[in-house]
mmCIF file of C-alpha atoms in Angstrom:
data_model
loop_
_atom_site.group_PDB
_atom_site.id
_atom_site.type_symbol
_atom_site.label_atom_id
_atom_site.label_comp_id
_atom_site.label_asym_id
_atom_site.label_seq_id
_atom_site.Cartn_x
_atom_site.Cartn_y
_atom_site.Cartn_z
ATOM 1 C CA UNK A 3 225.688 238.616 16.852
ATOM 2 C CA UNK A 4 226.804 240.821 13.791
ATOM 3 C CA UNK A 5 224.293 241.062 11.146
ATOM 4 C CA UNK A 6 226.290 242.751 8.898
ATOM 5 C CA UNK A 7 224.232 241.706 5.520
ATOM 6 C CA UNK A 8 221.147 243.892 5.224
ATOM 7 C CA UNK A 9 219.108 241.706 2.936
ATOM 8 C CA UNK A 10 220.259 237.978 1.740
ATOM 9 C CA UNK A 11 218.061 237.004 -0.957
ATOM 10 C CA UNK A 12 217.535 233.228 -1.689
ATOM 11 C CA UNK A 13 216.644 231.973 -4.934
ATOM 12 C CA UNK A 14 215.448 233.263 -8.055
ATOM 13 C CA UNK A 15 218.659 233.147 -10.041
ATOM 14 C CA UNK A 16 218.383 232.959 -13.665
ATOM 15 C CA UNK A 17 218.154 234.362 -17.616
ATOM 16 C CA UNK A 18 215.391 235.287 -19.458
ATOM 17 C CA UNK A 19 215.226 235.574 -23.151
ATOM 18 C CA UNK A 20 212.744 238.117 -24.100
ATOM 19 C CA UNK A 21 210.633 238.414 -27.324
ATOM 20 C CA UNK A 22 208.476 241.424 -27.876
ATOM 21 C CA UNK A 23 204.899 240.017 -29.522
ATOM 22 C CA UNK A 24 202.990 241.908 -31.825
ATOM 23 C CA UNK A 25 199.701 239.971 -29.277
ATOM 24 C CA UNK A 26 199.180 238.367 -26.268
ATOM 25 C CA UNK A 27 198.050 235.607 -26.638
ATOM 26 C CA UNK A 28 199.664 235.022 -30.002
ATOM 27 C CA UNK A 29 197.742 234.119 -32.659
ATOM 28 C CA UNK A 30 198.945 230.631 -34.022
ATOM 29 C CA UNK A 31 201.185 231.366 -36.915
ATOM 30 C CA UNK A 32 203.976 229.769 -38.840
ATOM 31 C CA UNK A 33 206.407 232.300 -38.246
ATOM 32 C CA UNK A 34 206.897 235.685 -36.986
ATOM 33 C CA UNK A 35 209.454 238.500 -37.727
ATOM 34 C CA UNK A 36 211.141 240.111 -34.594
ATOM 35 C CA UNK A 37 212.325 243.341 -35.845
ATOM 36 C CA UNK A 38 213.058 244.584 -32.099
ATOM 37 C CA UNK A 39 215.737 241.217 -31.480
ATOM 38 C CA UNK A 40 215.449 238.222 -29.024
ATOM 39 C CA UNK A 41 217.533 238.987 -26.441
ATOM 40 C CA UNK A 42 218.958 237.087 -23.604
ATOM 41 C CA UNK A 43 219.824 239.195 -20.237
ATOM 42 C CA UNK A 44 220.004 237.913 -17.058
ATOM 43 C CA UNK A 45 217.688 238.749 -14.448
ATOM 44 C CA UNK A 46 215.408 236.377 -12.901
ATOM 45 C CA UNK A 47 212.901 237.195 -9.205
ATOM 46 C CA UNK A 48 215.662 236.688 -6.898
ATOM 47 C CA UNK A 49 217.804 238.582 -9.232
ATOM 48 C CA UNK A 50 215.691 241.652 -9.991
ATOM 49 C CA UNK A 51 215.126 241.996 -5.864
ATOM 50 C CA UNK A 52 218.584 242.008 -5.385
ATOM 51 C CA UNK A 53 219.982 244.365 -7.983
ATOM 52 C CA UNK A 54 216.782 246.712 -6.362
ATOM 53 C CA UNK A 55 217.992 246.335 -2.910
ATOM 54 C CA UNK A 56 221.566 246.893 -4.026
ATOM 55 C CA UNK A 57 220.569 250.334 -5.866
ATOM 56 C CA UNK A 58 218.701 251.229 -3.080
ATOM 57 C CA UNK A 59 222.051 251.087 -1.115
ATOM 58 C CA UNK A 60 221.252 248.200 0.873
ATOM 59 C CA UNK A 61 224.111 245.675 1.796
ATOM 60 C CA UNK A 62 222.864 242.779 -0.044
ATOM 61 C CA UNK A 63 224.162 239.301 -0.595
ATOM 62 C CA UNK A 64 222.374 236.600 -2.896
ATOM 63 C CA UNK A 65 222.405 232.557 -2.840
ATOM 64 C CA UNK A 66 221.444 230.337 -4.926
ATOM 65 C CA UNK A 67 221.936 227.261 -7.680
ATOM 66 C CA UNK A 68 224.080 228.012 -11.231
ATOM 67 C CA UNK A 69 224.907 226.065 -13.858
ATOM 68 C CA UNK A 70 228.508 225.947 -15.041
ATOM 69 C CA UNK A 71 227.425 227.674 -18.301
ATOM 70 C CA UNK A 72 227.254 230.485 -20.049
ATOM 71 C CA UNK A 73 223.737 231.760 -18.617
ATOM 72 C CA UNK A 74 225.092 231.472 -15.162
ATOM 73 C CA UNK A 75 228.056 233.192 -16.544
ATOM 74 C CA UNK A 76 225.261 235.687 -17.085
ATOM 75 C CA UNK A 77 224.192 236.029 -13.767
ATOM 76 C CA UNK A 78 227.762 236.264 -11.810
ATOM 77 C CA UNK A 79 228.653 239.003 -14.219
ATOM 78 C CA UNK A 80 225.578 240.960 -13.270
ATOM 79 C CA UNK A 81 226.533 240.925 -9.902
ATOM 80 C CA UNK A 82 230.037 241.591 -10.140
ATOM 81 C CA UNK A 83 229.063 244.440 -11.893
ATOM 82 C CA UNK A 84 226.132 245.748 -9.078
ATOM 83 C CA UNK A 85 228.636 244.859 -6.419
ATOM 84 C CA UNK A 86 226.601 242.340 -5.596
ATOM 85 C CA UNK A 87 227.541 239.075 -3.377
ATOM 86 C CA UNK A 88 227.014 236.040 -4.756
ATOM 87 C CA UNK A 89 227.110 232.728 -3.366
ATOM 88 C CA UNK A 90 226.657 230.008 -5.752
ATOM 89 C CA UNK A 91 225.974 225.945 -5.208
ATOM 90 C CA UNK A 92 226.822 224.269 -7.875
ATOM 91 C CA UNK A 93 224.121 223.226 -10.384
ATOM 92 C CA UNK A 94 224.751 220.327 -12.870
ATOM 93 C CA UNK A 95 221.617 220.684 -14.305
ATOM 94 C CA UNK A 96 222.460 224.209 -15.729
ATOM 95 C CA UNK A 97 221.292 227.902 -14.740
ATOM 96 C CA UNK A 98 217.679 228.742 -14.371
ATOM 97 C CA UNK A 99 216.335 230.398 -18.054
ATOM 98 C CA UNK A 100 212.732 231.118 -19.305
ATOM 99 C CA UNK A 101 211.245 232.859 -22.255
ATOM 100 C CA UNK A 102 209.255 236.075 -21.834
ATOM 101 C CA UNK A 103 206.984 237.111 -24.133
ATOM 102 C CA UNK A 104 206.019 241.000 -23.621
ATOM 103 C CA UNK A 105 202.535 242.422 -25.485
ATOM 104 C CA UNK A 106 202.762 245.939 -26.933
ATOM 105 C CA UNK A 107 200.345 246.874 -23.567
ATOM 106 C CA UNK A 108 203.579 245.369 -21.603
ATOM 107 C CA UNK A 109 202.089 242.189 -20.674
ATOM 108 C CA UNK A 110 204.291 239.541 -20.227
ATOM 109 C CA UNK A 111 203.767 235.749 -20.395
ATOM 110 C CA UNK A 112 206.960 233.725 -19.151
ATOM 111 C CA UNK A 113 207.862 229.954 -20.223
ATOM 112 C CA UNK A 114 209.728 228.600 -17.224
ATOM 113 C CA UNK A 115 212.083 225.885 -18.345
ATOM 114 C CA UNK A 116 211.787 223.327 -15.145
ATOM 115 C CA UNK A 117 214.359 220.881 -16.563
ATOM 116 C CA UNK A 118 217.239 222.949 -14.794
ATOM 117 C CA UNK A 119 216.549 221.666 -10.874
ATOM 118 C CA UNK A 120 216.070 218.212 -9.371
ATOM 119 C CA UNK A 121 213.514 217.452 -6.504
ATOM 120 C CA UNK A 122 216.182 216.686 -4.364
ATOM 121 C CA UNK A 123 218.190 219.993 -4.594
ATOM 122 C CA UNK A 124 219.065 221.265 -1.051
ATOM 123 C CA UNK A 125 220.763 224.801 -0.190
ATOM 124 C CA UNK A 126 223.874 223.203 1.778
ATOM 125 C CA UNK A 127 222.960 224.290 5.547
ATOM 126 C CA UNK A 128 226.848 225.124 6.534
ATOM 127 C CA UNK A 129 226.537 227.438 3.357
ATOM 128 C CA UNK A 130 223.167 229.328 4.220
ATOM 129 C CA UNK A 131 223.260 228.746 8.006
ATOM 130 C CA UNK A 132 226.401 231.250 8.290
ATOM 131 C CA UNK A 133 224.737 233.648 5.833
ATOM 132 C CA UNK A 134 221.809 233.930 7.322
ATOM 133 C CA UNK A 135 222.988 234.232 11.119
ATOM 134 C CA UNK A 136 224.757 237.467 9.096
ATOM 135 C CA UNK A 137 222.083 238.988 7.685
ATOM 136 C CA UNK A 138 218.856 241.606 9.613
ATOM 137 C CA UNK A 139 216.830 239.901 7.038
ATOM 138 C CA UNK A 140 215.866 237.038 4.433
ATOM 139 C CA UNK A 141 213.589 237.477 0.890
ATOM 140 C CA UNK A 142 212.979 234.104 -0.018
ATOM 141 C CA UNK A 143 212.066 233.157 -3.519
ATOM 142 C CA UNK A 144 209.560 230.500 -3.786
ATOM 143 C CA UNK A 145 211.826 228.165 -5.026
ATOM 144 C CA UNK A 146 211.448 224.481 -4.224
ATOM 145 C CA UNK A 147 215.383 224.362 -2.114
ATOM 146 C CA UNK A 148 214.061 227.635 -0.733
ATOM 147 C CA UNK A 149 210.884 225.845 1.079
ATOM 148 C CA UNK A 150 213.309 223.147 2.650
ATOM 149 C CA UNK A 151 215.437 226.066 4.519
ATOM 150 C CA UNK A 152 212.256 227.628 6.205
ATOM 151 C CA UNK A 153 213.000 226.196 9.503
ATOM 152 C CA UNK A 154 216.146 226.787 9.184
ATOM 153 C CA UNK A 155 215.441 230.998 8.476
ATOM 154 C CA UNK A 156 213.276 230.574 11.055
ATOM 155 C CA UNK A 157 215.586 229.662 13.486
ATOM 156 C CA UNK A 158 217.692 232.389 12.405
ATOM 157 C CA UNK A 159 216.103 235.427 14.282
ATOM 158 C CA UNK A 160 216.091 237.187 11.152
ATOM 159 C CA UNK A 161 213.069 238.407 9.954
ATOM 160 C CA UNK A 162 211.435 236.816 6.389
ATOM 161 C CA UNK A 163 209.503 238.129 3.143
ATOM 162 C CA UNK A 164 208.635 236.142 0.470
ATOM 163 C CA UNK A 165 206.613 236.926 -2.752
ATOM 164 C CA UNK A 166 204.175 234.332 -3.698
ATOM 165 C CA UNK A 167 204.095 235.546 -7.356
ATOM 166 C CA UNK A 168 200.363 234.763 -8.914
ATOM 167 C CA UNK A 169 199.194 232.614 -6.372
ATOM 168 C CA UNK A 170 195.353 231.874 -6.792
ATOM 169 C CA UNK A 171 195.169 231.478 -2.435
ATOM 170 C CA UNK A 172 194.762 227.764 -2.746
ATOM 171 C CA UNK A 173 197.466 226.137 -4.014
ATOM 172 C CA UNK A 174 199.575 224.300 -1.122
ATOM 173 C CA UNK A 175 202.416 224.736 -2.743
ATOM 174 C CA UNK A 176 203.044 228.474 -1.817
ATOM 175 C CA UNK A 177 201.144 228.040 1.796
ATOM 176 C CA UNK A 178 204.554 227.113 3.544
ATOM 177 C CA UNK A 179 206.288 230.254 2.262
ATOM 178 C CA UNK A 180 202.915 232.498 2.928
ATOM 179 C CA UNK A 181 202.969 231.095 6.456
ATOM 180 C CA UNK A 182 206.509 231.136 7.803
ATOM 181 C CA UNK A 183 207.052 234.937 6.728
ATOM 182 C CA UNK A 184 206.755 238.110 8.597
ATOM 183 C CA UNK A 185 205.972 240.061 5.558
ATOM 184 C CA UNK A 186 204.220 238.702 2.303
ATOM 185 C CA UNK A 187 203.997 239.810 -1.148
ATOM 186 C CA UNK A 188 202.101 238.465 -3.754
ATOM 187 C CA UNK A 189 199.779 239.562 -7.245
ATOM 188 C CA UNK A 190 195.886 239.573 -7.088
ATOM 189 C CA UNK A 191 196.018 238.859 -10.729
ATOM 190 C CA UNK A 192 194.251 235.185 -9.626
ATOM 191 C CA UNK A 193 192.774 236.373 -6.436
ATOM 192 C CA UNK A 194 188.990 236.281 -6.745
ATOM 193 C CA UNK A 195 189.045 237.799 -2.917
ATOM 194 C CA UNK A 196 192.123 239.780 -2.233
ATOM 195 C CA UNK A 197 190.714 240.635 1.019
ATOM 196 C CA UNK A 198 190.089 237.384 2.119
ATOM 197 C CA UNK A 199 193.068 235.647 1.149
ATOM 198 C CA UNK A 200 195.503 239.023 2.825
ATOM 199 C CA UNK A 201 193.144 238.083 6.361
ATOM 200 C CA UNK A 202 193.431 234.182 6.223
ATOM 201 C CA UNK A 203 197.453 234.795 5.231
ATOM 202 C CA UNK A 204 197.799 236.871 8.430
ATOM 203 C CA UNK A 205 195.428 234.966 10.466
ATOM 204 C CA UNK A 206 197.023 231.468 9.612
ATOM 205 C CA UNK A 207 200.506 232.681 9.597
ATOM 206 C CA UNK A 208 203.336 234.761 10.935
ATOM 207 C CA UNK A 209 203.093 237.921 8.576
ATOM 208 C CA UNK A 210 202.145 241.250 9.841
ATOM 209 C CA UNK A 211 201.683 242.772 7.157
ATOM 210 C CA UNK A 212 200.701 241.245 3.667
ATOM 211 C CA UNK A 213 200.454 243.062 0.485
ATOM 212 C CA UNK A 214 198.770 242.034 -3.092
ATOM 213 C CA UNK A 215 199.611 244.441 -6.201
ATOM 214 C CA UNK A 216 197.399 245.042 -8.759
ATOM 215 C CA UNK A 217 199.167 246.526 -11.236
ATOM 216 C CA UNK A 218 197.684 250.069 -12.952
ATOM 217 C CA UNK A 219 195.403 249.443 -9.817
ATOM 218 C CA UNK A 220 198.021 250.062 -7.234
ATOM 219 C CA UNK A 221 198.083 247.628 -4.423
ATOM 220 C CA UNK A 222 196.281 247.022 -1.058
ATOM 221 C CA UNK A 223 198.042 246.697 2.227
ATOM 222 C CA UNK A 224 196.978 244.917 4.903
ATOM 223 C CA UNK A 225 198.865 245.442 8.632
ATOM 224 C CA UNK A 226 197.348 246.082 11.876
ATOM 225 C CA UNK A 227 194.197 244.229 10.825
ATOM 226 C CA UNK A 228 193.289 247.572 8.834
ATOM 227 C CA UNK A 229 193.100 246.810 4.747
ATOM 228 C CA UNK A 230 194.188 250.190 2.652
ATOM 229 C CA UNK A 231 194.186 250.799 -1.129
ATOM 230 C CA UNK A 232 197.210 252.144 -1.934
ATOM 231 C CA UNK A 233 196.861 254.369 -5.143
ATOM 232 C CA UNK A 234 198.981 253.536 -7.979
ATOM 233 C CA UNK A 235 201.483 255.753 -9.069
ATOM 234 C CA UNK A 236 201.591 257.538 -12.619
ATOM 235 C CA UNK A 237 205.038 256.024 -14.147
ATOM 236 C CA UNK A 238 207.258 259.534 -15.456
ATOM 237 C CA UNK A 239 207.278 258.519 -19.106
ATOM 238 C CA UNK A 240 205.630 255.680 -21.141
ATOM 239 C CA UNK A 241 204.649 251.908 -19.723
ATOM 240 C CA UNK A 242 206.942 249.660 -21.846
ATOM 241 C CA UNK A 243 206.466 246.672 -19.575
ATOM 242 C CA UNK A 244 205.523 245.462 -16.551
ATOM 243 C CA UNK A 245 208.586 242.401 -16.002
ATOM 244 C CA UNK A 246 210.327 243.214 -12.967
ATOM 245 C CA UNK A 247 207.396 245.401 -11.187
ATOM 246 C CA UNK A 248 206.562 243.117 -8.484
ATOM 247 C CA UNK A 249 210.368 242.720 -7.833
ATOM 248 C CA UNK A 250 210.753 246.605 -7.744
ATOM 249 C CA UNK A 251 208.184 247.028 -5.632
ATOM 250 C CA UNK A 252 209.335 244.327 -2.813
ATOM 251 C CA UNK A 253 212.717 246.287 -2.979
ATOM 252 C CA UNK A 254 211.677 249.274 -2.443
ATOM 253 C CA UNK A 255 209.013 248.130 0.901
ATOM 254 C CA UNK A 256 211.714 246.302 2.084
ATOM 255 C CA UNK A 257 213.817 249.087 1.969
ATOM 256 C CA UNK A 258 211.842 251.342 3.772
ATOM 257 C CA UNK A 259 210.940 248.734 6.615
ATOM 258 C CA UNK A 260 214.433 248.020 6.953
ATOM 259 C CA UNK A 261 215.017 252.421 7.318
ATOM 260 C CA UNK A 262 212.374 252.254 9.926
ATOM 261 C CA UNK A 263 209.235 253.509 8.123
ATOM 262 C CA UNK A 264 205.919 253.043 8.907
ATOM 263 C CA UNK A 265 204.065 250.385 6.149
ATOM 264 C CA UNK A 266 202.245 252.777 4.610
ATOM 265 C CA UNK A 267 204.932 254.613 3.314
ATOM 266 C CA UNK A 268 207.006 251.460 2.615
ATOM 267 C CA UNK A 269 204.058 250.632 0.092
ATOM 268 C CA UNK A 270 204.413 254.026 -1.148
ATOM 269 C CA UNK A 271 207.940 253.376 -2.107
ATOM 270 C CA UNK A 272 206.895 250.307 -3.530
ATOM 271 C CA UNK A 273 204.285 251.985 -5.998
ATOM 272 C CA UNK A 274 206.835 254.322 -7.149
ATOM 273 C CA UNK A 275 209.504 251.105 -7.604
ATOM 274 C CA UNK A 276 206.783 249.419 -9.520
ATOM 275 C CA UNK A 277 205.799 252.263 -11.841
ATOM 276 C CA UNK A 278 209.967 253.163 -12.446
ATOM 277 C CA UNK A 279 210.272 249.010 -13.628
ATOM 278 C CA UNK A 280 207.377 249.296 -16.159
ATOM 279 C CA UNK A 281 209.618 251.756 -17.811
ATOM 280 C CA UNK A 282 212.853 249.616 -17.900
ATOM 281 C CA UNK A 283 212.923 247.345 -21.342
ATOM 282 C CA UNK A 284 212.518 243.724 -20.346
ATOM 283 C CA UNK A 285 215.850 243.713 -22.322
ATOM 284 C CA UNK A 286 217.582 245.573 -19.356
ATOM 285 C CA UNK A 287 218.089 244.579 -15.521
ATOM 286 C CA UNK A 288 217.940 248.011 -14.077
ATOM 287 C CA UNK A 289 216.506 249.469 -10.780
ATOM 288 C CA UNK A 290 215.954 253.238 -9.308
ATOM 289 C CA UNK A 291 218.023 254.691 -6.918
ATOM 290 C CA UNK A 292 217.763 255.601 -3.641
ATOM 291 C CA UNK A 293 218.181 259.293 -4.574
ATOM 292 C CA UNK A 294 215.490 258.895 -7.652
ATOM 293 C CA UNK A 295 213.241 256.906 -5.445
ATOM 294 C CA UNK A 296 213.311 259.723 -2.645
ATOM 295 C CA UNK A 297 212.801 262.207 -5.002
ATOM 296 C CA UNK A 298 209.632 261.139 -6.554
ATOM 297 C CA UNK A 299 208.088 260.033 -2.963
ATOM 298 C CA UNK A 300 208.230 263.495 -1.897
ATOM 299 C CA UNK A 301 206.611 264.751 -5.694
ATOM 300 C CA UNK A 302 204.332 262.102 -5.340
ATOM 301 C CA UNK A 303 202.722 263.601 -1.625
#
């Protein structure tokens, strides 16, 4: 079988509109003057993983819902213009959009607008069956279409990563994604135990290896039953923002896994992904290279 796509991404299409705070959280007020703009840019998880991949060099192709609207207009521009595939099933209930507000530390709280899906959406399997038979491997957003094709990835014989976002380790919810993937990603932000919820993911489920980032405290990386801190790497100017970090760093682990290198330095690449995004503008959809990314790995040794 040809497996000719590197990377199909599922899910996580979408717009933000950002809105730089002078708090977080923001004091209650009548009104507030935005002298930086309120800007709308597309770039949503699935979106920001893929435009990563993609500028890492990776063949990458990306499914998911859009609206017939101008956000989703949004979205296929962006990756017309990365020379990124796009497959799109039609949404009536319009492109995926939230509201980002970024602190001046770079902390972001997002408003996800869940009026644009219906609990009966399905990814059409003679659309993602094909795709997927075509691809080495699958980064599935946690999306709820996305958790009605697991047994269909799975059948696939391509390998899976997801990115469980904030997950607190007991929600159900995520569980199915955290279970059915070979590699996990996911924020200790509401992990009272990182350790313990890494061990029970890999112990429960098909993942070997499981990673939790912890922002200006790097990450830890869990794979061959060993758990390793993995330091955090100094960004090369200023921290404007963190949106898009834990996307960066996905792209740039899958990236080297997919090149053949070992997990430690695929969370390497990661760190320096990560610390590149927090000095992107939430305003912008932009990734590091392949050349960039190289060439701080080696600095960073």
């Amino acid at each position: 079988m040809s497996r000719d796509i590197d990377v199909l991404v599922l899910g996580g299409a979408g717009v933000d509109t950002i809105v730089y705070v002078p708090a977080l959280p923001l004091p209650y007020a009548d009104s507030y003057m935005i002298d930086s703009g309120i800007r709308t840019r597309a770039g949503q998880t699935g979106d920001f993983v893929a435009v990563g991949l993609g500028a890492l060099g990776l063949n990458t192709h990306h499914l998911d819902f859009l609206g017939d609207d101008p956000e989703g207009d949004l979205v296929r521009a962006l990756h017309r213009d990365r020379g990124i595939a796009l497959t799109v099933v039609p949404q009536p209930a319009g492109t995926k959009r939230a509201v980002n507000l970024v602190g001046p530390d770079g902390r972001r709280l997002s408003l996800y607008d869940t009026s644009r899906a219906h609990p009966d959406d399905r990814l059409p399997p003679d659309t993602l069956r094909p795709l997927t038979e075509a691809s080495r491997h699958v980064h599935v957003s946690i999306t709820h279409p996305c958790s009605h094709a697991l047994p269909l990835l799975r059948e696939s014989g391509a390998t899976l990563s997801t990115d469980l976002h904030d997950w607190d380790g007991e929600n159900p919810y995520h569980e199915p994604f955290a279970l059915a993937a070979d590699v996990v990603f996911l924020s200790a932000a509401a992990l009272t135990d990182p350790e313990h919820t890494l061990r029970d993911i890999a112990a429960r489920g098909r993942a070997d290896v499981v990673v939790a980032t912890a922002g200006a405290e790097g990450a830890y990386l869990l794979t061959d039953d060993e758990l390793t801190h993995i330091p955090p790497v100094a960004p090369s100017t200023p921290v404007i923002d963190s949106n898009g970090a834990g996307d960066a760093f996905a792209a740039a682990f899958l990236f080297g896994r997919l090149t053949g290198e070992p997990p430690h330095r695929c969370a390497l690449y990661g760190a320096v992904a990560g610390a590149y995004a927090c000095t992107v503008p939430s305003t912008e959809t932009e990734a590091i290279t392949r050349e960039a990314l190289l060439a701080r790995v080696g600095s960073a040794r």
